PDB file of C-alpha atoms in Angstrom:
ATOM      1  CA  MET A  95       1.005  -0.106  21.623  1.00  0.00           C
ATOM      2  CA  ARG A  96      -1.375  -1.956  19.336  1.00  0.00           C
ATOM      3  CA  HIS A  97      -1.370  -5.735  19.033  1.00  0.00           C
ATOM      4  CA  THR A  98      -2.505  -6.983  15.625  1.00  0.00           C
ATOM      5  CA  PHE A  99      -4.412 -10.212  15.151  1.00  0.00           C
ATOM      6  CA  GLU A 100      -7.157 -11.739  13.019  1.00  0.00           C
ATOM      7  CA  LEU A 101     -10.308 -13.292  14.436  1.00  0.00           C
ATOM      8  CA  ASP A 102     -12.990 -14.924  12.267  1.00  0.00           C
ATOM      9  CA  GLY A 103     -11.826 -12.959   9.217  1.00  0.00           C
ATOM     10  CA  ILE A 104     -11.828  -9.611  11.044  1.00  0.00           C
ATOM     11  CA  TYR A 105      -8.531  -7.808  11.544  1.00  0.00           C
ATOM     12  CA  ILE A 106      -7.994  -6.267  14.958  1.00  0.00           C
ATOM     13  CA  ASN A 107      -5.613  -3.301  15.272  1.00  0.00           C
ATOM     14  CA  PRO A 108      -3.962  -3.953  11.908  1.00  0.00           C
ATOM     15  CA  GLU A 109      -0.701  -2.332  10.925  1.00  0.00           C
ATOM     16  CA  LEU A 110      -1.906  -0.513   7.840  1.00  0.00           C
ATOM     17  CA  PRO A 111       0.387   0.724   5.059  1.00  0.00           C
ATOM     18  CA  GLU A 112       1.807   4.226   5.445  1.00  0.00           C
ATOM     19  CA  ASP A 113      -0.601   6.954   4.252  1.00  0.00           C
ATOM     20  CA  PHE A 114      -3.393   4.368   4.081  1.00  0.00           C
ATOM     21  CA  ASP A 115      -6.149   6.854   4.906  1.00  0.00           C
ATOM     22  CA  ILE A 116      -4.851   9.740   2.774  1.00  0.00           C
ATOM     23  CA  THR A 117      -4.195   8.012  -0.567  1.00  0.00           C
ATOM     24  CA  PRO A 118      -6.673   8.307  -3.465  1.00  0.00           C
ATOM     25  CA  HIS A 119      -7.913   4.863  -4.470  1.00  0.00           C
ATOM     26  CA  ASP A 120      -6.555   5.141  -8.008  1.00  0.00           C
ATOM     27  CA  GLU A 121      -3.049   5.752  -6.583  1.00  0.00           C
ATOM     28  CA  ARG A 122      -2.978   2.777  -4.203  1.00  0.00           C
ATOM     29  CA  ASP A 123      -0.279   0.148  -4.521  1.00  0.00           C
ATOM     30  CA  GLU A 124      -0.643  -3.612  -4.099  1.00  0.00           C
ATOM     31  CA  ASP A 125      -0.155  -3.481  -0.308  1.00  0.00           C
ATOM     32  CA  MET A 126      -2.977  -0.970   0.066  1.00  0.00           C
ATOM     33  CA  ASN A 127      -5.262  -2.719  -2.414  1.00  0.00           C
ATOM     34  CA  TRP A 128      -4.957  -5.949  -0.428  1.00  0.00           C
ATOM     35  CA  TRP A 129      -7.227  -4.306   2.164  1.00  0.00           C
ATOM     36  CA  TRP A 130     -10.250  -3.927  -0.156  1.00  0.00           C
ATOM     37  CA  ASP A 131     -13.389  -5.330   1.483  1.00  0.00           C
ATOM     38  CA  LYS A 132     -11.540  -6.502   4.612  1.00  0.00           C
ATOM     39  CA  PRO A 133     -13.201  -5.074   7.726  1.00  0.00           C
ATOM     40  CA  TYR A 134     -10.998  -4.143  10.645  1.00  0.00           C
ATOM     41  CA  ILE A 135     -11.457  -2.898  14.175  1.00  0.00           C
ATOM     42  CA  LEU A 136      -9.228  -0.333  15.869  1.00  0.00           C
ATOM     43  CA  ILE A 137      -9.198  -0.470  19.657  1.00  0.00           C
ATOM     44  CA  ASP A 138      -8.395   2.754  21.490  1.00  0.00           C
ATOM     45  CA  GLU A 139      -7.918   3.673  25.110  1.00  0.00           C
ATOM     46  CA  LEU A 140      -8.089   7.177  26.502  1.00  0.00           C
ATOM     47  CA  GLU A 141      -4.703   8.837  26.184  1.00  0.00           C
ATOM     48  CA  GLN A 142      -4.174  12.163  27.852  1.00  0.00           C
ATOM     49  CA  GLU A 143      -1.254  14.561  27.596  1.00  0.00           C
ATOM     50  CA  SER A 144       0.408  15.711  30.760  1.00  0.00           C
ATOM     51  CA  TRP A 145       0.536  19.462  31.398  1.00  0.00           C
ATOM     52  CA  GLU A 146       4.196  19.437  30.372  1.00  0.00           C
ATOM     53  CA  GLU A 147       3.496  17.570  27.113  1.00  0.00           C
ATOM     54  CA  HIS A 148       0.611  19.914  26.365  1.00  0.00           C
ATOM     55  CA  CYS A 149       2.765  23.027  26.846  1.00  0.00           C
ATOM     56  CA  TYR A 150       5.675  21.625  24.882  1.00  0.00           C
ATOM     57  CA  ARG A 151       3.447  20.692  21.928  1.00  0.00           C
ATOM     58  CA  LEU A 152       1.760  24.104  21.777  1.00  0.00           C
ATOM     59  CA  LYS A 153       5.018  26.037  22.249  1.00  0.00           C
ATOM     60  CA  SER A 154       6.815  24.141  19.492  1.00  0.00           C
ATOM     61  CA  ASP A 155       6.637  25.481  15.962  1.00  0.00           C
ATOM     62  CA  GLU A 156       6.112  21.998  14.527  1.00  0.00           C
ATOM     63  CA  HIS A 157       2.510  22.738  13.486  1.00  0.00           C
ATOM     64  CA  GLY A 158       2.532  26.467  12.888  1.00  0.00           C
ATOM     65  CA  GLU A 159       2.983  29.529  15.052  1.00  0.00           C
ATOM     66  CA  PRO A 160       4.051  28.667  18.647  1.00  0.00           C
ATOM     67  CA  TRP A 161       1.479  29.556  21.301  1.00  0.00           C
ATOM     68  CA  SER A 162       2.182  32.064  24.076  1.00  0.00           C
ATOM     69  CA  ASP A 163       1.761  31.147  27.757  1.00  0.00           C
ATOM     70  CA  GLU A 164      -1.327  33.368  27.812  1.00  0.00           C
ATOM     71  CA  LYS A 165      -2.947  31.501  24.913  1.00  0.00           C
ATOM     72  CA  ILE A 166      -2.105  28.101  26.448  1.00  0.00           C
ATOM     73  CA  GLY A 167      -3.934  28.987  29.653  1.00  0.00           C
ATOM     74  CA  SER A 168      -3.435  27.751  33.182  1.00  0.00           C
ATOM     75  CA  LYS A 169      -2.470  24.354  34.483  1.00  0.00           C
ATOM     76  CA  GLU A 170      -5.642  24.318  36.585  1.00  0.00           C
ATOM     77  CA  ASP A 171      -7.794  24.830  33.470  1.00  0.00           C
ATOM     78  CA  TRP A 172      -5.888  22.060  31.676  1.00  0.00           C
ATOM     79  CA  LEU A 173      -6.382  19.630  34.559  1.00  0.00           C
ATOM     80  CA  LYS A 174     -10.103  20.489  34.639  1.00  0.00           C
ATOM     81  CA  HIS A 175     -10.259  19.810  30.883  1.00  0.00           C
ATOM     82  CA  LEU A 176      -8.563  16.422  31.370  1.00  0.00           C
ATOM     83  CA  GLU A 177     -11.037  15.453  34.079  1.00  0.00           C
ATOM     84  CA  GLU A 178     -13.996  16.402  31.857  1.00  0.00           C
ATOM     85  CA  GLN A 179     -12.454  14.492  28.946  1.00  0.00           C
ATOM     86  CA  LYS A 180     -12.001  11.419  31.139  1.00  0.00           C
ATOM     87  CA  GLU A 181     -15.552  11.649  32.467  1.00  0.00           C
ATOM     88  CA  ASN A 182     -16.969  11.889  28.924  1.00  0.00           C
ATOM     89  CA  TRP A 183     -14.808   9.004  27.724  1.00  0.00           C
ATOM     90  CA  TYR A 184     -16.020   6.640  30.439  1.00  0.00           C
ATOM     91  CA  LYS A 185     -19.603   7.812  29.963  1.00  0.00           C
ATOM     92  CA  ASN A 186     -19.404   6.712  26.313  1.00  0.00           C
ATOM     93  CA  TYR A 187     -17.018   3.772  26.783  1.00  0.00           C
ATOM     94  CA  PRO A 188     -17.674   2.352  30.277  1.00  0.00           C
ATOM     95  CA  LEU A 189     -15.134  -0.464  29.840  1.00  0.00           C
ATOM     96  CA  GLY A 190     -12.453   2.093  28.938  1.00  0.00           C
ATOM     97  CA  PHE A 191     -12.072   1.039  25.299  1.00  0.00           C
ATOM     98  CA  ARG A 192     -13.457   2.400  22.035  1.00  0.00           C
ATOM     99  CA  TYR A 193     -13.894  -0.014  19.119  1.00  0.00           C
ATOM    100  CA  THR A 194     -13.958   1.634  15.681  1.00  0.00           C
ATOM    101  CA  LEU A 195     -14.995  -0.432  12.671  1.00  0.00           C
ATOM    102  CA  ARG A 196     -13.600   0.549   9.256  1.00  0.00           C
ATOM    103  CA  ILE A 197     -13.356  -1.013   5.798  1.00  0.00           C
ATOM    104  CA  LEU A 198     -11.745  -0.005   2.522  1.00  0.00           C
ATOM    105  CA  ASP A 199     -14.790  -0.196   0.241  1.00  0.00           C
ATOM    106  CA  GLY A 200     -14.757   2.972  -1.850  1.00  0.00           C
ATOM    107  CA  GLY A 201     -17.157   4.850   0.417  1.00  0.00           C
ATOM    108  CA  ALA A 202     -14.673   7.715   0.452  1.00  0.00           C
ATOM    109  CA  TRP A 203     -12.324   8.632  -2.398  1.00  0.00           C
ATOM    110  CA  ASP A 204      -9.082   8.491  -0.404  1.00  0.00           C
ATOM    111  CA  ARG A 205      -9.560   6.472   2.760  1.00  0.00           C
ATOM    112  CA  SER A 206     -11.338   3.628   4.456  1.00  0.00           C
ATOM    113  CA  THR A 207     -14.986   4.019   5.389  1.00  0.00           C
ATOM    114  CA  TRP A 208     -16.101   4.434   8.995  1.00  0.00           C
ATOM    115  CA  LYS A 209     -18.747   1.812   9.764  1.00  0.00           C
ATOM    116  CA  GLY A 210     -19.356   2.569  13.410  1.00  0.00           C
ATOM    117  CA  THR A 211     -17.925   3.098  16.856  1.00  0.00           C
ATOM    118  CA  PHE A 212     -18.853   0.706  19.641  1.00  0.00           C
ATOM    119  CA  ASN A 213     -18.341   0.555  23.385  1.00  0.00           C
ATOM    120  CA  ASN A 214     -17.740  -3.193  23.484  1.00  0.00           C
ATOM    121  CA  PHE A 215     -15.871  -5.734  21.409  1.00  0.00           C
ATOM    122  CA  ASP A 216     -18.786  -8.116  20.812  1.00  0.00           C
ATOM    123  CA  GLU A 217     -20.931  -5.415  19.180  1.00  0.00           C
ATOM    124  CA  ALA A 218     -18.024  -4.325  16.986  1.00  0.00           C
ATOM    125  CA  MET A 219     -17.377  -7.928  15.894  1.00  0.00           C
ATOM    126  CA  LYS A 220     -21.054  -8.529  15.137  1.00  0.00           C
ATOM    127  CA  ALA A 221     -21.156  -5.441  12.911  1.00  0.00           C
ATOM    128  CA  ALA A 222     -17.845  -6.387  11.251  1.00  0.00           C
ATOM    129  CA  LYS A 223     -19.049  -9.890  10.400  1.00  0.00           C
ATOM    130  CA  GLN A 224     -22.006  -8.386   8.563  1.00  0.00           C
ATOM    131  CA  LEU A 225     -19.481  -6.779   6.185  1.00  0.00           C
ATOM    132  CA  LEU A 226     -17.894 -10.099   5.191  1.00  0.00           C
TER     133      LEU A 226
END
């Protein structure tokens, strides 16, 4: 769960309007346009699917053709993948959190612009303040 707040003019984990990052700028409504030139930081933690969640997602037809058990692979391979993912996450984000800085500034035609990913909050805030 994300907790939204504002600190020194920077929005942290904001609740953005629906379809915020898939709406062409010339089709944005007032709620979306409010975000122009307002930097924000999204804070993420590593989230990993359990083996059961992984299988269920791939076997469902929600996103196309359901996968067979053979294509899904073994539980042992999945657990090895999770361990590698976790190791890489903590290598890049030693405190366990990833801080992504974005701003709606027209850098892309239909979404906010990525301004950097940081492994600590202070660096992300410093970069965000430079956008004010």
